[in-house]
Amino acid sequence: MIASTIRKAVIAALWLAFLTFPLMVVKVNTLKDLVEWRWINLAWVLYSGFFASLVWQVLYQYRKTKKADDEDDPSLQGLSLGDRLMVSLKDPYVLVLLFALAYFVGLYPLVSFEFWRWSCKIALAVLAAKLAYKLFLVKKVRSCSAVMKESPLSKPILFAVLGIAVIYFPFSVDSYQVNIMVLALIYVVLGLGLNITVGLAGLLDLGYIAFFAVGAYTYGLLNTHFGLDFWICLPLGGLIGTFFGVLLGLPILRLRGDYLAIVTLGFGMIAHQVLTNWTDVFKGNLGIHKIERPGFFGMEMDLAQATTYTYFLVVLLVIGTIFVTNRLKDSRIGRAWMALREDEIACVAMGIDMARTKLSAYAFGAFWAGTVGVIFAARNTSINPNSFTFLESAIVLSIVVLGGMGSIFGVIIAALVMMLMPEYLRDIGEYRWLVFGAVMVLMMIFRPQGLIANQRRTYKYEGAKGEES
Amino acid sequence: MEKLLDVRGLTMDFGGLRAVDNVSLEINKGEIVALIGPNGAGKTTFFNCTTGIYTPTGGDVVIHPPGEAEVRINGMKPNRITTLGMARTFQNIRLFPAMTVLENVMIGRHCRTSTDIIGAILRGPNTKKQEKETIEKSYALLEKVGLDHLANEFAKNLPYGAQRRLEIARAMATDPFLLLLDEPAAGMNPQETKELDELIVRIAREEGISILLIEHDMKLVMNISERIYVMEYGKLLAYGPPEEIKNNPKVIEAYLGEEAVHA
Amino acid sequence: MSFLDFDWEYFLLLFAGGLVKGSIYALIALGYTMVYGIIQLINFAHGEIYMIGAFVALMVSGVLTIYGFSGVSILVLAAIVAMIYAAAYGFTLERIAYRPLRGAPRLSPLISAIGMSLFLQNYVMLSQTPDFLRFPSLIPDFAFMEPIAHIINSVEVVILGTTVITMLGLTYLIKFTKVGKAMRATQQDMTMARLVGINSDRVISMTFVIGSVLAAIGGVLIASRLEQINFMIGFLAGVKAFTAAVLGGIGNIPGAVLGGLVLGLTESMAAGYISSAYEDVFAFGLLVLILTFRPAGLLGKAVKQKV
């Protein structure tokens, strides 16, 4: 078993080395006709490939057996410490953590990345916690959420703490960081909006960012040309976003699911090209400048104040989005969206108008993008087409996927992680997309429900018996 | 007798293949009618044509909702047909796997309720009332098919027989006057089949919903149906009450003969 | 404007350009369509295979140039190595990102494919460079092309010729070889193919390998025409080729070729006669238009979903 695992890992590492050889090792300077041989990279690939394969195999084995979560493991009870250790070592989480730790520690002295050191520490801490739990606390510890459910006070307390943190945040850090947070929150709204289209209704939209652009340019143009106020443009952005959603949705929602992906991707690219090339209106790559920040009854604000103000605006919008999505999720419309995602044929056979339901999900997603686009333009005060490329659509999509499709809480966490991580872990910056791409693949394979799985509402009902006639 | 469904000369071609050839069938109020035939006889295609999944190549499908004018439904969208009052189940179970059992039934109420996006966001008194009614009705239906104790399970976690019953409950939630069941007993054990048998009769008697079912389980068919239609190679072979069908030499040759080979 | 005033030379120039572009689209589109035909998956990372093919060819030619090889021999060797590598990448891609997701909800492999596409793009960007690299012009100018070189040059003729030969080879492969028969059987009914003893996993792998080889051919050809490459060429070409596949009717092999040519010609004509700034707008506009009137594409058959 162990021998074959290691053999497979070695083969995988060699195969990877073969695959990556021309790109990782060879580097050609075509201007000077020089070839650079970077043999150190070969060692990297072999080393990483070996560990990656180990982790992959453990996870894959675990996935196949589909064992339930190990929180409560009766098999550990009544065993000696040594035996418990042996059993624990067979636990996939422990194994994966061990491999990860070995991998990071093995190169610890060689790599100067901040990210590396952190990964190392985190892996060690989690491993220690996991082992300690396995070895000494065999009885099931009540999870946080269980405690929360039982205590009636815990929910208000949690919200209060969260609320204070949210309010206190802009006053505790400088305005640069507040500004970053505003951007992250804008992506929270985008994530929640796309979550409606993709997560709930299952319509893959690869051009979502186009609606974001619609909102941003609506405000940018109306403000710079006609001097229209932020507060007038905010609903306008949403409405025009919705309008475009309906306009584009009408011809394409009859299409098979897979075709939708390419056509929406096309719309995204069309939008970008129009913004770039129709210079008379959209000013091309230069973009639109001197857009006003949101006003507050004509009050004069300096930059820091304006940033803080924008922060609170976007927080309100996030709250609004959560509120609305939450209500929709467990409503007649939300259920129809989900049913559509699950099975279109059964859906129409149950009397649901497919075209209308699809259109509403698509347009409603567009509404949020349009609305938050206005805030984006107001935050940046200048906009250009480069903020609205396919990559941005991909960011929002990965937020939805990582967060757990359909799960509101998960999407928020994922958006914050994705937008803030590169900011605070600078040296992961350029590797960000490499990592996210890989994570998207791994997530689909090993944890398709996302970081936080979508919980379905449960209904309690006892009165039916009495009313049966 | 009041005619609910009247299919005249229904024909369906797939390219050069005639899957259903000039089939006529009618169902009267309160009846349980069975459509039988060997595999590939065109029964499911017949269902798909009557429920709007396919648009038939020829013929007429007319339904007559009680108390309303009759409607010709050829080429109408499936959701319209369901709204008119004809609901169905599927041969290969088509539930919404990642939704709860109760939610599956609640989906059936969709076409009988009217909350829109704005209403759902505001959650005003009307919406609340509708939502409450939806839950109550759905729950009551689950009780009828004996799944109320599983209301909050995911549909995909239900055993096979329970999934079939859930499909029936979901179809009933659309308030149909006519229910089309496509092989409801497929894959069930004898005990489950017996329960299903009772359930179908109860639906017809107590709810006053007429039923057309495709079924291979001869015992079930002969037990509960008042009339039987037999199809073979897309054509109607015979129709009549169970006794007549049982003794029809053509049917014995075509259908029961095959059954005998299978057994 | 009378018939004679019409600038035929300009038209022919655009036509040749569109044909060349279209044949490259067609080569890549085949990979999309073949994979879709068998497992109903949009292999979003297919464009990346094409890009990697071009990069590998560049590396090989760079190394060979330094060791003193010359023109055509470099081209042939580079193309062969690029094809081998593309095949290896295609094979690995399927094993890692798609095979574990067989039977998962439809959205899962699609998202996995998008993830893979992002991964491969950034892998090439980080391991090489984000800048454009000059691709050596390895195809010589033929003397006999001289009289018409202002309309269609040698490189373009080679592209067209290679495409035609490749298509013929593919047709032979699919129609007459054992692999091709197994592929067609699997495409029609995977369960049935399995029952008669076809190893469907192997057929799927083969499909990815063949598609990837075609993409690599396209990659090398286009790189020798444009004479520069970077890590993004795969995404753009992939999107266009996929559009071509959908235009022609996805899953349909002649459809992919037709779709590629139609798309290439449309883009070329629209750029030449209307505006070159809105190439994508015309391409996707055409897609939406055709899908609105023929939802299954030009040659695709409307598939009745089994209920």
mmCIF file of C-alpha atoms in Angstrom, chain A residues 323-324 326-355 357 360-361 364 454-462 464-465 467-469, chain B residues 53 77-79 82-83 86-88 90 93-100 102-103 106-111 113-117 120-123 130-131 134-136 139-140 143-144 148 152 154 170-171 174:
data_model
loop_
_atom_site.group_PDB
_atom_site.id
_atom_site.type_symbol
_atom_site.label_atom_id
_atom_site.label_comp_id
_atom_site.label_asym_id
_atom_site.label_seq_id
_atom_site.Cartn_x
_atom_site.Cartn_y
_atom_site.Cartn_z
ATOM 1 C CA PHE A 323 -31.174 40.553 3.080
ATOM 2 C CA VAL A 324 -32.714 40.333 -0.363
ATOM 3 C CA ASN A 326 -31.814 35.559 1.850
ATOM 4 C CA ARG A 327 -35.466 36.329 1.386
ATOM 5 C CA LEU A 328 -35.455 35.205 -2.216
ATOM 6 C CA LYS A 329 -33.678 31.967 -1.469
ATOM 7 C CA ASP A 330 -36.596 30.623 0.496
ATOM 8 C CA SER A 331 -39.361 32.035 -1.613
ATOM 9 C CA ARG A 332 -41.440 30.790 -4.489
ATOM 10 C CA ILE A 333 -39.041 32.416 -6.959
ATOM 11 C CA GLY A 334 -35.895 31.176 -5.261
ATOM 12 C CA ARG A 335 -37.184 27.620 -5.185
ATOM 13 C CA ALA A 336 -38.079 27.831 -8.857
ATOM 14 C CA TRP A 337 -34.524 28.997 -9.613
ATOM 15 C CA MET A 338 -33.053 26.092 -7.743
ATOM 16 C CA ALA A 339 -35.407 23.621 -9.344
ATOM 17 C CA LEU A 340 -34.303 24.965 -12.703
ATOM 18 C CA ARG A 341 -30.713 24.314 -11.766
ATOM 19 C CA GLU A 342 -31.527 20.788 -10.701
ATOM 20 C CA ASP A 343 -33.626 19.584 -13.619
ATOM 21 C CA GLU A 344 -35.069 21.703 -16.410
ATOM 22 C CA ILE A 345 -37.447 19.099 -17.782
ATOM 23 C CA ALA A 346 -38.944 18.287 -14.411
ATOM 24 C CA CYS A 347 -39.164 21.997 -13.824
ATOM 25 C CA VAL A 348 -41.353 22.721 -16.837
ATOM 26 C CA ALA A 349 -43.389 19.615 -16.164
ATOM 27 C CA MET A 350 -44.198 21.115 -12.761
ATOM 28 C CA GLY A 351 -45.660 24.174 -14.429
ATOM 29 C CA ILE A 352 -42.718 26.537 -14.138
ATOM 30 C CA ASP A 353 -42.236 28.894 -17.056
ATOM 31 C CA MET A 354 -38.603 28.205 -17.864
ATOM 32 C CA ALA A 355 -37.877 31.236 -20.033
ATOM 33 C CA THR A 357 -37.668 32.091 -14.550
ATOM 34 C CA SER A 360 -35.572 36.803 -13.949
ATOM 35 C CA ALA A 361 -32.500 35.135 -12.437
ATOM 36 C CA PHE A 364 -31.698 40.097 -11.194
ATOM 37 C CA ASN A 454 -25.477 25.780 1.100
ATOM 38 C CA GLN A 455 -27.888 24.902 3.873
ATOM 39 C CA ARG A 456 -31.463 24.313 2.942
ATOM 40 C CA ARG A 457 -34.092 25.739 5.139
ATOM 41 C CA THR A 458 -36.036 23.214 7.132
ATOM 42 C CA TYR A 459 -39.684 23.727 7.790
ATOM 43 C CA LYS A 460 -41.486 22.662 10.878
ATOM 44 C CA TYR A 461 -45.115 21.999 10.521
ATOM 45 C CA GLU A 462 -47.483 20.104 12.729
ATOM 46 C CA ALA A 464 -51.518 19.529 8.712
ATOM 47 C CA LYS A 465 -53.286 16.609 10.292
ATOM 48 C CA GLU A 467 -56.766 20.521 8.624
ATOM 49 C CA GLU A 468 -56.988 17.578 6.336
ATOM 50 C CA SER A 469 -60.458 17.312 4.990
ATOM 51 C CA ILE B 53 -42.309 17.775 -23.955
ATOM 52 C CA LYS B 77 -45.392 24.362 -23.616
ATOM 53 C CA PRO B 78 -45.282 21.743 -20.846
ATOM 54 C CA ASN B 79 -45.675 24.327 -18.118
ATOM 55 C CA THR B 82 -49.478 21.512 -16.243
ATOM 56 C CA THR B 83 -51.112 24.780 -15.331
ATOM 57 C CA MET B 86 -52.565 17.723 -16.329
ATOM 58 C CA ALA B 87 -49.498 16.669 -14.355
ATOM 59 C CA ARG B 88 -47.071 13.814 -14.789
ATOM 60 C CA PHE B 90 -41.220 10.387 -15.096
ATOM 61 C CA ILE B 93 -37.180 9.649 -11.667
ATOM 62 C CA ARG B 94 -36.647 13.363 -12.095
ATOM 63 C CA LEU B 95 -36.649 14.950 -8.689
ATOM 64 C CA PHE B 96 -34.689 18.000 -7.617
ATOM 65 C CA PRO B 97 -31.956 16.075 -5.813
ATOM 66 C CA ALA B 98 -30.300 18.889 -3.863
ATOM 67 C CA MET B 99 -33.574 20.233 -2.509
ATOM 68 C CA THR B 100 -35.457 18.877 0.450
ATOM 69 C CA LEU B 102 -40.806 19.259 1.215
ATOM 70 C CA GLU B 103 -39.297 21.782 -1.183
ATOM 71 C CA MET B 106 -43.549 23.029 -2.832
ATOM 72 C CA ILE B 107 -42.215 23.426 -6.375
ATOM 73 C CA GLY B 108 -45.407 21.777 -7.529
ATOM 74 C CA ARG B 109 -47.354 24.635 -5.978
ATOM 75 C CA HIS B 110 -45.444 27.144 -8.100
ATOM 76 C CA CYS B 111 -48.063 27.411 -10.811
ATOM 77 C CA THR B 113 -49.196 30.713 -6.432
ATOM 78 C CA SER B 114 -48.153 34.119 -7.613
ATOM 79 C CA THR B 115 -45.466 35.726 -5.450
ATOM 80 C CA ASP B 116 -42.982 37.608 -7.633
ATOM 81 C CA ILE B 117 -39.518 38.937 -6.874
ATOM 82 C CA ALA B 120 -40.689 37.831 -2.062
ATOM 83 C CA ILE B 121 -38.369 40.625 -0.965
ATOM 84 C CA LEU B 122 -41.022 42.616 0.851
ATOM 85 C CA ARG B 123 -42.623 39.481 2.275
ATOM 86 C CA GLN B 130 -49.363 32.124 0.333
ATOM 87 C CA GLU B 131 -46.155 30.713 1.718
ATOM 88 C CA THR B 134 -47.909 26.257 0.258
ATOM 89 C CA ILE B 135 -46.187 24.656 3.214
ATOM 90 C CA GLU B 136 -49.435 23.336 4.638
ATOM 91 C CA TYR B 139 -47.019 18.854 4.036
ATOM 92 C CA ALA B 140 -50.484 17.411 3.740
ATOM 93 C CA GLU B 143 -48.615 12.794 4.665
ATOM 94 C CA LYS B 144 -50.846 11.303 2.013
ATOM 95 C CA ASP B 148 -44.010 13.469 6.052
ATOM 96 C CA ASN B 152 -36.474 17.841 5.561
ATOM 97 C CA PHE B 154 -32.606 15.854 0.701
ATOM 98 C CA ARG B 170 -45.043 16.686 -6.343
ATOM 99 C CA ALA B 171 -47.279 16.177 -9.351
ATOM 100 C CA THR B 174 -50.062 21.207 -9.032
#
